[in-house]
Amino acid sequence: MFLISLNYIKPITEVERVLPEHIVFLNKYYDSGNFIFSGRKEPRTGGLIVAVAQNIETMNKIIEEDPFFKNGITKYEVTEFKPTKYTDDFSNFFDINGK
């Protein structure tokens, strides 16, 4: 499982310009089962994504598809972690599609 922290490095006007393409990217990886949840930081300095993937290399390839990445809008910090305590409702996010 991965926690992806996005930090804007371009003005919010650039973020807004690329946001529709970023949403298409998010939808693609929600549909594939890789993204679990995401949202904006408050104050609006970036966002967070919780995701699953087979390994860090796969996760990095997914990030490279993000229009925010392609346009140099954000800096990414990716942290891999292994949840050890969680609610029963959360357990269905593990081993999604063999990831």
PDB file of N, CA and C in Angstrom:
ATOM      1  N   MET A   1       0.851  -1.157   0.000  1.00  0.00           N
ATOM      2  CA  MET A   1       0.000   0.000   0.000  1.00  0.00           C
ATOM      3  C   MET A   1       0.900   1.224   0.000  1.00  0.00           C
ATOM      4  N   PHE A   2       0.424   2.290  -0.610  1.00  0.00           N
ATOM      5  CA  PHE A   2       1.233   3.493  -0.768  1.00  0.00           C
ATOM      6  C   PHE A   2       0.457   4.737  -0.370  1.00  0.00           C
ATOM      7  N   LEU A   3       1.155   5.644   0.297  1.00  0.00           N
ATOM      8  CA  LEU A   3       0.640   6.979   0.551  1.00  0.00           C
ATOM      9  C   LEU A   3       1.415   7.914  -0.362  1.00  0.00           C
ATOM     10  N   ILE A   4       0.690   8.609  -1.226  1.00  0.00           N
ATOM     11  CA  ILE A   4       1.311   9.515  -2.189  1.00  0.00           C
ATOM     12  C   ILE A   4       0.923  10.935  -1.799  1.00  0.00           C
ATOM     13  N   SER A   5       1.921  11.733  -1.479  1.00  0.00           N
ATOM     14  CA  SER A   5       1.696  13.127  -1.125  1.00  0.00           C
ATOM     15  C   SER A   5       2.118  13.998  -2.298  1.00  0.00           C
ATOM     16  N   LEU A   6       1.180  14.785  -2.798  1.00  0.00           N
ATOM     17  CA  LEU A   6       1.444  15.701  -3.898  1.00  0.00           C
ATOM     18  C   LEU A   6       1.559  17.107  -3.325  1.00  0.00           C
ATOM     19  N   ASN A   7       2.596  17.823  -3.707  1.00  0.00           N
ATOM     20  CA  ASN A   7       2.805  19.204  -3.277  1.00  0.00           C
ATOM     21  C   ASN A   7       2.950  20.070  -4.517  1.00  0.00           C
ATOM     22  N   TYR A   8       2.061  21.053  -4.644  1.00  0.00           N
ATOM     23  CA  TYR A   8       2.105  21.935  -5.813  1.00  0.00           C
ATOM     24  C   TYR A   8       3.393  22.740  -5.832  1.00  0.00           C
ATOM     25  N   ILE A   9       4.019  22.789  -7.010  1.00  0.00           N
ATOM     26  CA  ILE A   9       5.211  23.609  -7.188  1.00  0.00           C
ATOM     27  C   ILE A   9       4.992  24.666  -8.266  1.00  0.00           C
ATOM     28  N   LYS A  10       3.784  24.713  -8.788  1.00  0.00           N
ATOM     29  CA  LYS A  10       3.383  25.741  -9.756  1.00  0.00           C
ATOM     30  C   LYS A  10       2.191  26.498  -9.174  1.00  0.00           C
ATOM     31  N   PRO A  11       1.906  27.686  -9.683  1.00  0.00           N
ATOM     32  CA  PRO A  11       0.776  28.462  -9.187  1.00  0.00           C
ATOM     33  C   PRO A  11      -0.556  27.714  -9.363  1.00  0.00           C
ATOM     34  N   ILE A  12      -1.513  28.062  -8.523  1.00  0.00           N
ATOM     35  CA  ILE A  12      -2.819  27.406  -8.550  1.00  0.00           C
ATOM     36  C   ILE A  12      -3.505  27.565  -9.913  1.00  0.00           C
ATOM     37  N   THR A  13      -3.187  28.618 -10.648  1.00  0.00           N
ATOM     38  CA  THR A  13      -3.758  28.778 -11.991  1.00  0.00           C
ATOM     39  C   THR A  13      -3.308  27.638 -12.905  1.00  0.00           C
ATOM     40  N   GLU A  14      -2.065  27.186 -12.754  1.00  0.00           N
ATOM     41  CA  GLU A  14      -1.561  26.048 -13.532  1.00  0.00           C
ATOM     42  C   GLU A  14      -2.236  24.750 -13.079  1.00  0.00           C
ATOM     43  N   VAL A  15      -2.435  24.620 -11.760  1.00  0.00           N
ATOM     44  CA  VAL A  15      -3.129  23.452 -11.226  1.00  0.00           C
ATOM     45  C   VAL A  15      -4.521  23.367 -11.841  1.00  0.00           C
ATOM     46  N   GLU A  16      -5.260  24.465 -11.817  1.00  0.00           N
ATOM     47  CA  GLU A  16      -6.632  24.502 -12.343  1.00  0.00           C
ATOM     48  C   GLU A  16      -6.665  24.193 -13.845  1.00  0.00           C
ATOM     49  N   ARG A  17      -5.655  24.630 -14.575  1.00  0.00           N
ATOM     50  CA  ARG A  17      -5.602  24.400 -16.019  1.00  0.00           C
ATOM     51  C   ARG A  17      -5.498  22.909 -16.333  1.00  0.00           C
ATOM     52  N   VAL A  18      -4.743  22.163 -15.526  1.00  0.00           N
ATOM     53  CA  VAL A  18      -4.478  20.748 -15.781  1.00  0.00           C
ATOM     54  C   VAL A  18      -5.432  19.832 -15.001  1.00  0.00           C
ATOM     55  N   LEU A  19      -6.204  20.396 -14.081  1.00  0.00           N
ATOM     56  CA  LEU A  19      -7.069  19.601 -13.207  1.00  0.00           C
ATOM     57  C   LEU A  19      -8.027  18.667 -13.952  1.00  0.00           C
ATOM     58  N   PRO A  20      -8.687  19.091 -15.038  1.00  0.00           N
ATOM     59  CA  PRO A  20      -9.581  18.141 -15.731  1.00  0.00           C
ATOM     60  C   PRO A  20      -8.850  16.887 -16.217  1.00  0.00           C
ATOM     61  N   GLU A  21      -7.629  17.024 -16.721  1.00  0.00           N
ATOM     62  CA  GLU A  21      -6.847  15.865 -17.164  1.00  0.00           C
ATOM     63  C   GLU A  21      -6.431  15.004 -15.972  1.00  0.00           C
ATOM     64  N   HIS A  22      -6.117  15.646 -14.851  1.00  0.00           N
ATOM     65  CA  HIS A  22      -5.744  14.920 -13.629  1.00  0.00           C
ATOM     66  C   HIS A  22      -6.921  14.075 -13.143  1.00  0.00           C
ATOM     67  N   ILE A  23      -8.126  14.605 -13.238  1.00  0.00           N
ATOM     68  CA  ILE A  23      -9.320  13.864 -12.815  1.00  0.00           C
ATOM     69  C   ILE A  23      -9.531  12.633 -13.695  1.00  0.00           C
ATOM     70  N   VAL A  24      -9.293  12.740 -14.991  1.00  0.00           N
ATOM     71  CA  VAL A  24      -9.377  11.575 -15.889  1.00  0.00           C
ATOM     72  C   VAL A  24      -8.373  10.519 -15.445  1.00  0.00           C
ATOM     73  N   PHE A  25      -7.156  10.951 -15.131  1.00  0.00           N
ATOM     74  CA  PHE A  25      -6.119  10.045 -14.621  1.00  0.00           C
ATOM     75  C   PHE A  25      -6.589   9.355 -13.337  1.00  0.00           C
ATOM     76  N   LEU A  26      -7.109  10.122 -12.385  1.00  0.00           N
ATOM     77  CA  LEU A  26      -7.606   9.533 -11.135  1.00  0.00           C
ATOM     78  C   LEU A  26      -8.679   8.494 -11.411  1.00  0.00           C
ATOM     79  N   ASN A  27      -9.633   8.838 -12.264  1.00  0.00           N
ATOM     80  CA  ASN A  27     -10.730   7.914 -12.577  1.00  0.00           C
ATOM     81  C   ASN A  27     -10.217   6.609 -13.166  1.00  0.00           C
ATOM     82  N   LYS A  28      -9.210   6.682 -14.024  1.00  0.00           N
ATOM     83  CA  LYS A  28      -8.629   5.479 -14.620  1.00  0.00           C
ATOM     84  C   LYS A  28      -8.136   4.526 -13.539  1.00  0.00           C
ATOM     85  N   TYR A  29      -7.447   5.069 -12.533  1.00  0.00           N
ATOM     86  CA  TYR A  29      -6.858   4.207 -11.511  1.00  0.00           C
ATOM     87  C   TYR A  29      -7.826   3.867 -10.377  1.00  0.00           C
ATOM     88  N   TYR A  30      -8.920   4.610 -10.237  1.00  0.00           N
ATOM     89  CA  TYR A  30     -10.008   4.134  -9.373  1.00  0.00           C
ATOM     90  C   TYR A  30     -10.677   2.940 -10.042  1.00  0.00           C
ATOM     91  N   ASP A  31     -10.925   3.055 -11.345  1.00  0.00           N
ATOM     92  CA  ASP A  31     -11.576   1.963 -12.086  1.00  0.00           C
ATOM     93  C   ASP A  31     -10.737   0.689 -12.083  1.00  0.00           C
ATOM     94  N   SER A  32      -9.403   0.835 -12.087  1.00  0.00           N
ATOM     95  CA  SER A  32      -8.523  -0.340 -12.109  1.00  0.00           C
ATOM     96  C   SER A  32      -8.370  -0.974 -10.722  1.00  0.00           C
ATOM     97  N   GLY A  33      -8.823  -0.270  -9.679  1.00  0.00           N
ATOM     98  CA  GLY A  33      -8.692  -0.772  -8.322  1.00  0.00           C
ATOM     99  C   GLY A  33      -7.406  -0.360  -7.628  1.00  0.00           C
ATOM    100  N   ASN A  34      -6.577   0.459  -8.284  1.00  0.00           N
ATOM    101  CA  ASN A  34      -5.317   0.880  -7.676  1.00  0.00           C
ATOM    102  C   ASN A  34      -5.493   1.996  -6.646  1.00  0.00           C
ATOM    103  N   PHE A  35      -6.432   2.908  -6.876  1.00  0.00           N
ATOM    104  CA  PHE A  35      -6.611   4.024  -5.955  1.00  0.00           C
ATOM    105  C   PHE A  35      -7.751   3.718  -5.007  1.00  0.00           C
ATOM    106  N   ILE A  36      -7.526   3.986  -3.717  1.00  0.00           N
ATOM    107  CA  ILE A  36      -8.514   3.715  -2.680  1.00  0.00           C
ATOM    108  C   ILE A  36      -9.238   4.998  -2.285  1.00  0.00           C
ATOM    109  N   PHE A  37      -8.478   6.060  -2.014  1.00  0.00           N
ATOM    110  CA  PHE A  37      -9.084   7.373  -1.800  1.00  0.00           C
ATOM    111  C   PHE A  37      -8.061   8.457  -2.072  1.00  0.00           C
ATOM    112  N   SER A  38      -8.576   9.664  -2.302  1.00  0.00           N
ATOM    113  CA  SER A  38      -7.715  10.807  -2.602  1.00  0.00           C
ATOM    114  C   SER A  38      -8.450  12.085  -2.225  1.00  0.00           C
ATOM    115  N   GLY A  39      -7.691  13.160  -2.145  1.00  0.00           N
ATOM    116  CA  GLY A  39      -8.320  14.446  -1.857  1.00  0.00           C
ATOM    117  C   GLY A  39      -7.295  15.553  -1.736  1.00  0.00           C
ATOM    118  N   ARG A  40      -7.830  16.768  -1.676  1.00  0.00           N
ATOM    119  CA  ARG A  40      -6.994  17.961  -1.554  1.00  0.00           C
ATOM    120  C   ARG A  40      -6.508  18.141  -0.129  1.00  0.00           C
ATOM    121  N   LYS A  41      -5.339  18.749  -0.003  1.00  0.00           N
ATOM    122  CA  LYS A  41      -4.847  19.179   1.298  1.00  0.00           C
ATOM    123  C   LYS A  41      -5.506  20.512   1.641  1.00  0.00           C
ATOM    124  N   GLU A  42      -5.644  20.779   2.915  1.00  0.00           N
ATOM    125  CA  GLU A  42      -6.128  22.073   3.392  1.00  0.00           C
ATOM    126  C   GLU A  42      -5.071  22.661   4.299  1.00  0.00           C
ATOM    127  N   PRO A  43      -4.522  23.822   4.000  1.00  0.00           N
ATOM    128  CA  PRO A  43      -4.857  24.647   2.846  1.00  0.00           C
ATOM    129  C   PRO A  43      -4.460  23.964   1.538  1.00  0.00           C
ATOM    130  N   ARG A  44      -4.947  24.509   0.445  1.00  0.00           N
ATOM    131  CA  ARG A  44      -4.799  23.869  -0.870  1.00  0.00           C
ATOM    132  C   ARG A  44      -3.374  23.993  -1.410  1.00  0.00           C
ATOM    133  N   THR A  45      -2.523  23.125  -0.907  1.00  0.00           N
ATOM    134  CA  THR A  45      -1.111  23.109  -1.309  1.00  0.00           C
ATOM    135  C   THR A  45      -0.745  21.842  -2.067  1.00  0.00           C
ATOM    136  N   GLY A  46      -1.723  20.960  -2.267  1.00  0.00           N
ATOM    137  CA  GLY A  46      -1.478  19.689  -2.929  1.00  0.00           C
ATOM    138  C   GLY A  46      -2.589  18.715  -2.600  1.00  0.00           C
ATOM    139  N   GLY A  47      -2.247  17.424  -2.602  1.00  0.00           N
ATOM    140  CA  GLY A  47      -3.247  16.410  -2.316  1.00  0.00           C
ATOM    141  C   GLY A  47      -2.606  15.137  -1.803  1.00  0.00           C
ATOM    142  N   LEU A  48      -3.457  14.177  -1.465  1.00  0.00           N
ATOM    143  CA  LEU A  48      -3.020  12.867  -0.990  1.00  0.00           C
ATOM    144  C   LEU A  48      -3.771  11.788  -1.745  1.00  0.00           C
ATOM    145  N   ILE A  49      -3.084  10.690  -2.015  1.00  0.00           N
ATOM    146  CA  ILE A  49      -3.700   9.512  -2.627  1.00  0.00           C
ATOM    147  C   ILE A  49      -3.250   8.298  -1.823  1.00  0.00           C
ATOM    148  N   VAL A  50      -4.171   7.428  -1.478  1.00  0.00           N
ATOM    149  CA  VAL A  50      -3.828   6.123  -0.916  1.00  0.00           C
ATOM    150  C   VAL A  50      -4.092   5.119  -2.023  1.00  0.00           C
ATOM    151  N   ALA A  51      -3.079   4.279  -2.298  1.00  0.00           N
ATOM    152  CA  ALA A  51      -3.140   3.402  -3.460  1.00  0.00           C
ATOM    153  C   ALA A  51      -2.533   2.036  -3.158  1.00  0.00           C
ATOM    154  N   VAL A  52      -2.853   1.080  -4.019  1.00  0.00           N
ATOM    155  CA  VAL A  52      -2.233  -0.243  -3.984  1.00  0.00           C
ATOM    156  C   VAL A  52      -1.621  -0.515  -5.351  1.00  0.00           C
ATOM    157  N   ALA A  53      -0.495  -1.229  -5.324  1.00  0.00           N
ATOM    158  CA  ALA A  53       0.174  -1.654  -6.552  1.00  0.00           C
ATOM    159  C   ALA A  53       1.085  -2.816  -6.184  1.00  0.00           C
ATOM    160  N   GLN A  54       1.528  -3.541  -7.190  1.00  0.00           N
ATOM    161  CA  GLN A  54       2.375  -4.715  -6.964  1.00  0.00           C
ATOM    162  C   GLN A  54       3.689  -4.360  -6.284  1.00  0.00           C
ATOM    163  N   ASN A  55       4.246  -3.184  -6.633  1.00  0.00           N
ATOM    164  CA  ASN A  55       5.538  -2.767  -6.078  1.00  0.00           C
ATOM    165  C   ASN A  55       5.749  -1.283  -6.364  1.00  0.00           C
ATOM    166  N   ILE A  56       6.829  -0.747  -5.824  1.00  0.00           N
ATOM    167  CA  ILE A  56       7.117   0.680  -5.980  1.00  0.00           C
ATOM    168  C   ILE A  56       7.363   1.051  -7.441  1.00  0.00           C
ATOM    169  N   GLU A  57       7.943   0.154  -8.216  1.00  0.00           N
ATOM    170  CA  GLU A  57       8.183   0.439  -9.629  1.00  0.00           C
ATOM    171  C   GLU A  57       6.863   0.642 -10.368  1.00  0.00           C
ATOM    172  N   THR A  58       5.900  -0.216 -10.092  1.00  0.00           N
ATOM    173  CA  THR A  58       4.578  -0.083 -10.712  1.00  0.00           C
ATOM    174  C   THR A  58       3.922   1.216 -10.277  1.00  0.00           C
ATOM    175  N   MET A  59       4.045   1.537  -8.983  1.00  0.00           N
ATOM    176  CA  MET A  59       3.448   2.773  -8.486  1.00  0.00           C
ATOM    177  C   MET A  59       4.065   3.984  -9.165  1.00  0.00           C
ATOM    178  N   ASN A  60       5.388   3.964  -9.324  1.00  0.00           N
ATOM    179  CA  ASN A  60       6.059   5.084  -9.990  1.00  0.00           C
ATOM    180  C   ASN A  60       5.625   5.218 -11.448  1.00  0.00           C
ATOM    181  N   LYS A  61       5.405   4.115 -12.137  1.00  0.00           N
ATOM    182  CA  LYS A  61       4.933   4.169 -13.528  1.00  0.00           C
ATOM    183  C   LYS A  61       3.535   4.778 -13.605  1.00  0.00           C
ATOM    184  N   ILE A  62       2.700   4.458 -12.622  1.00  0.00           N
ATOM    185  CA  ILE A  62       1.359   5.057 -12.575  1.00  0.00           C
ATOM    186  C   ILE A  62       1.483   6.569 -12.393  1.00  0.00           C
ATOM    187  N   ILE A  63       2.304   6.989 -11.454  1.00  0.00           N
ATOM    188  CA  ILE A  63       2.476   8.420 -11.196  1.00  0.00           C
ATOM    189  C   ILE A  63       2.971   9.150 -12.437  1.00  0.00           C
ATOM    190  N   GLU A  64       3.845   8.516 -13.200  1.00  0.00           N
ATOM    191  CA  GLU A  64       4.386   9.150 -14.404  1.00  0.00           C
ATOM    192  C   GLU A  64       3.311   9.425 -15.451  1.00  0.00           C
ATOM    193  N   GLU A  65       2.158   8.784 -15.336  1.00  0.00           N
ATOM    194  CA  GLU A  65       1.036   9.051 -16.243  1.00  0.00           C
ATOM    195  C   GLU A  65       0.221  10.275 -15.833  1.00  0.00           C
ATOM    196  N   ASP A  66       0.394  10.721 -14.605  1.00  0.00           N
ATOM    197  CA  ASP A  66      -0.393  11.839 -14.089  1.00  0.00           C
ATOM    198  C   ASP A  66      -0.061  13.118 -14.861  1.00  0.00           C
ATOM    199  N   PRO A  67      -1.066  13.790 -15.406  1.00  0.00           N
ATOM    200  CA  PRO A  67      -0.806  15.065 -16.082  1.00  0.00           C
ATOM    201  C   PRO A  67      -0.133  16.101 -15.178  1.00  0.00           C
ATOM    202  N   PHE A  68      -0.365  16.031 -13.873  1.00  0.00           N
ATOM    203  CA  PHE A  68       0.359  16.923 -12.961  1.00  0.00           C
ATOM    204  C   PHE A  68       1.855  16.621 -13.019  1.00  0.00           C
ATOM    205  N   PHE A  69       2.215  15.346 -13.110  1.00  0.00           N
ATOM    206  CA  PHE A  69       3.623  14.950 -13.232  1.00  0.00           C
ATOM    207  C   PHE A  69       4.167  15.412 -14.586  1.00  0.00           C
ATOM    208  N   LYS A  70       3.453  15.095 -15.648  1.00  0.00           N
ATOM    209  CA  LYS A  70       3.910  15.410 -17.007  1.00  0.00           C
ATOM    210  C   LYS A  70       4.111  16.901 -17.224  1.00  0.00           C
ATOM    211  N   ASN A  71       3.323  17.726 -16.520  1.00  0.00           N
ATOM    212  CA  ASN A  71       3.395  19.176 -16.687  1.00  0.00           C
ATOM    213  C   ASN A  71       4.199  19.865 -15.583  1.00  0.00           C
ATOM    214  N   GLY A  72       4.856  19.080 -14.731  1.00  0.00           N
ATOM    215  CA  GLY A  72       5.680  19.667 -13.674  1.00  0.00           C
ATOM    216  C   GLY A  72       4.900  20.486 -12.669  1.00  0.00           C
ATOM    217  N   ILE A  73       3.649  20.097 -12.409  1.00  0.00           N
ATOM    218  CA  ILE A  73       2.771  20.846 -11.515  1.00  0.00           C
ATOM    219  C   ILE A  73       3.057  20.524 -10.049  1.00  0.00           C
ATOM    220  N   THR A  74       3.390  19.264  -9.770  1.00  0.00           N
ATOM    221  CA  THR A  74       3.551  18.832  -8.382  1.00  0.00           C
ATOM    222  C   THR A  74       4.852  18.076  -8.170  1.00  0.00           C
ATOM    223  N   LYS A  75       5.268  18.078  -6.927  1.00  0.00           N
ATOM    224  CA  LYS A  75       6.354  17.228  -6.450  1.00  0.00           C
ATOM    225  C   LYS A  75       5.672  16.080  -5.708  1.00  0.00           C
ATOM    226  N   TYR A  76       6.178  14.868  -5.864  1.00  0.00           N
ATOM    227  CA  TYR A  76       5.561  13.675  -5.278  1.00  0.00           C
ATOM    228  C   TYR A  76       6.457  13.084  -4.201  1.00  0.00           C
ATOM    229  N   GLU A  77       5.835  12.663  -3.117  1.00  0.00           N
ATOM    230  CA  GLU A  77       6.519  11.882  -2.095  1.00  0.00           C
ATOM    231  C   GLU A  77       5.723  10.591  -1.934  1.00  0.00           C
ATOM    232  N   VAL A  78       6.351   9.460  -2.237  1.00  0.00           N
ATOM    233  CA  VAL A  78       5.677   8.162  -2.189  1.00  0.00           C
ATOM    234  C   VAL A  78       6.241   7.370  -1.017  1.00  0.00           C
ATOM    235  N   THR A  79       5.341   6.938  -0.135  1.00  0.00           N
ATOM    236  CA  THR A  79       5.725   6.139   1.026  1.00  0.00           C
ATOM    237  C   THR A  79       5.001   4.809   0.955  1.00  0.00           C
ATOM    238  N   GLU A  80       5.770   3.727   0.906  1.00  0.00           N
ATOM    239  CA  GLU A  80       5.166   2.392   0.949  1.00  0.00           C
ATOM    240  C   GLU A  80       4.992   2.006   2.407  1.00  0.00           C
ATOM    241  N   PHE A  81       3.837   1.422   2.734  1.00  0.00           N
ATOM    242  CA  PHE A  81       3.618   0.976   4.102  1.00  0.00           C
ATOM    243  C   PHE A  81       2.780  -0.295   4.114  1.00  0.00           C
ATOM    244  N   LYS A  82       2.912  -1.024   5.197  1.00  0.00           N
ATOM    245  CA  LYS A  82       2.180  -2.272   5.404  1.00  0.00           C
ATOM    246  C   LYS A  82       1.224  -2.066   6.571  1.00  0.00           C
ATOM    247  N   PRO A  83      -0.063  -1.892   6.316  1.00  0.00           N
ATOM    248  CA  PRO A  83      -1.013  -1.721   7.421  1.00  0.00           C
ATOM    249  C   PRO A  83      -0.993  -2.953   8.333  1.00  0.00           C
ATOM    250  N   THR A  84      -0.914  -2.702   9.622  1.00  0.00           N
ATOM    251  CA  THR A  84      -0.911  -3.798  10.583  1.00  0.00           C
ATOM    252  C   THR A  84      -2.144  -3.787  11.475  1.00  0.00           C
ATOM    253  N   LYS A  85      -2.860  -2.685  11.493  1.00  0.00           N
ATOM    254  CA  LYS A  85      -4.088  -2.586  12.271  1.00  0.00           C
ATOM    255  C   LYS A  85      -5.090  -1.791  11.453  1.00  0.00           C
ATOM    256  N   TYR A  86      -6.299  -2.323  11.323  1.00  0.00           N
ATOM    257  CA  TYR A  86      -7.327  -1.676  10.504  1.00  0.00           C
ATOM    258  C   TYR A  86      -8.685  -2.276  10.843  1.00  0.00           C
ATOM    259  N   THR A  87      -9.746  -1.573  10.441  1.00  0.00           N
ATOM    260  CA  THR A  87     -11.093  -2.081  10.667  1.00  0.00           C
ATOM    261  C   THR A  87     -11.389  -3.215   9.698  1.00  0.00           C
ATOM    262  N   ASP A  88     -12.328  -4.055  10.039  1.00  0.00           N
ATOM    263  CA  ASP A  88     -12.716  -5.158   9.150  1.00  0.00           C
ATOM    264  C   ASP A  88     -13.156  -4.643   7.787  1.00  0.00           C
ATOM    265  N   ASP A  89     -13.819  -3.498   7.758  1.00  0.00           N
ATOM    266  CA  ASP A  89     -14.286  -2.935   6.489  1.00  0.00           C
ATOM    267  C   ASP A  89     -13.135  -2.566   5.561  1.00  0.00           C
ATOM    268  N   PHE A  90     -11.986  -2.299   6.117  1.00  0.00           N
ATOM    269  CA  PHE A  90     -10.828  -1.894   5.326  1.00  0.00           C
ATOM    270  C   PHE A  90     -10.111  -3.088   4.702  1.00  0.00           C
ATOM    271  N   SER A  91     -10.311  -4.273   5.229  1.00  0.00           N
ATOM    272  CA  SER A  91      -9.559  -5.450   4.785  1.00  0.00           C
ATOM    273  C   SER A  91      -9.786  -5.798   3.320  1.00  0.00           C
ATOM    274  N   ASN A  92     -10.905  -5.382   2.739  1.00  0.00           N
ATOM    275  CA  ASN A  92     -11.157  -5.707   1.332  1.00  0.00           C
ATOM    276  C   ASN A  92     -10.247  -4.952   0.371  1.00  0.00           C
ATOM    277  N   PHE A  93      -9.443  -4.017   0.864  1.00  0.00           N
ATOM    278  CA  PHE A  93      -8.507  -3.294   0.001  1.00  0.00           C
ATOM    279  C   PHE A  93      -7.178  -4.019  -0.159  1.00  0.00           C
ATOM    280  N   PHE A  94      -6.959  -5.097   0.569  1.00  0.00           N
ATOM    281  CA  PHE A  94      -5.713  -5.836   0.478  1.00  0.00           C
ATOM    282  C   PHE A  94      -5.820  -6.888  -0.617  1.00  0.00           C
ATOM    283  N   ASP A  95      -4.718  -7.100  -1.318  1.00  0.00           N
ATOM    284  CA  ASP A  95      -4.633  -8.103  -2.377  1.00  0.00           C
ATOM    285  C   ASP A  95      -5.678  -7.903  -3.467  1.00  0.00           C
ATOM    286  N   ILE A  96      -5.956  -6.641  -3.766  1.00  0.00           N
ATOM    287  CA  ILE A  96      -6.894  -6.335  -4.855  1.00  0.00           C
ATOM    288  C   ILE A  96      -6.233  -6.727  -6.174  1.00  0.00           C
ATOM    289  N   ASN A  97      -6.887  -7.561  -6.921  1.00  0.00           N
ATOM    290  CA  ASN A  97      -6.391  -8.007  -8.229  1.00  0.00           C
ATOM    291  C   ASN A  97      -4.956  -8.523  -8.154  1.00  0.00           C
ATOM    292  N   GLY A  98      -4.598  -9.141  -7.035  1.00  0.00           N
ATOM    293  CA  GLY A  98      -3.257  -9.700  -6.907  1.00  0.00           C
ATOM    294  C   GLY A  98      -2.180  -8.666  -6.623  1.00  0.00           C
ATOM    295  N   LYS A  99      -2.552  -7.443  -6.273  1.00  0.00           N
ATOM    296  CA  LYS A  99      -1.562  -6.379  -6.037  1.00  0.00           C
ATOM    297  C   LYS A  99      -1.041  -6.455  -4.630  1.00  0.00           C
TER     298      LYS A  99
END
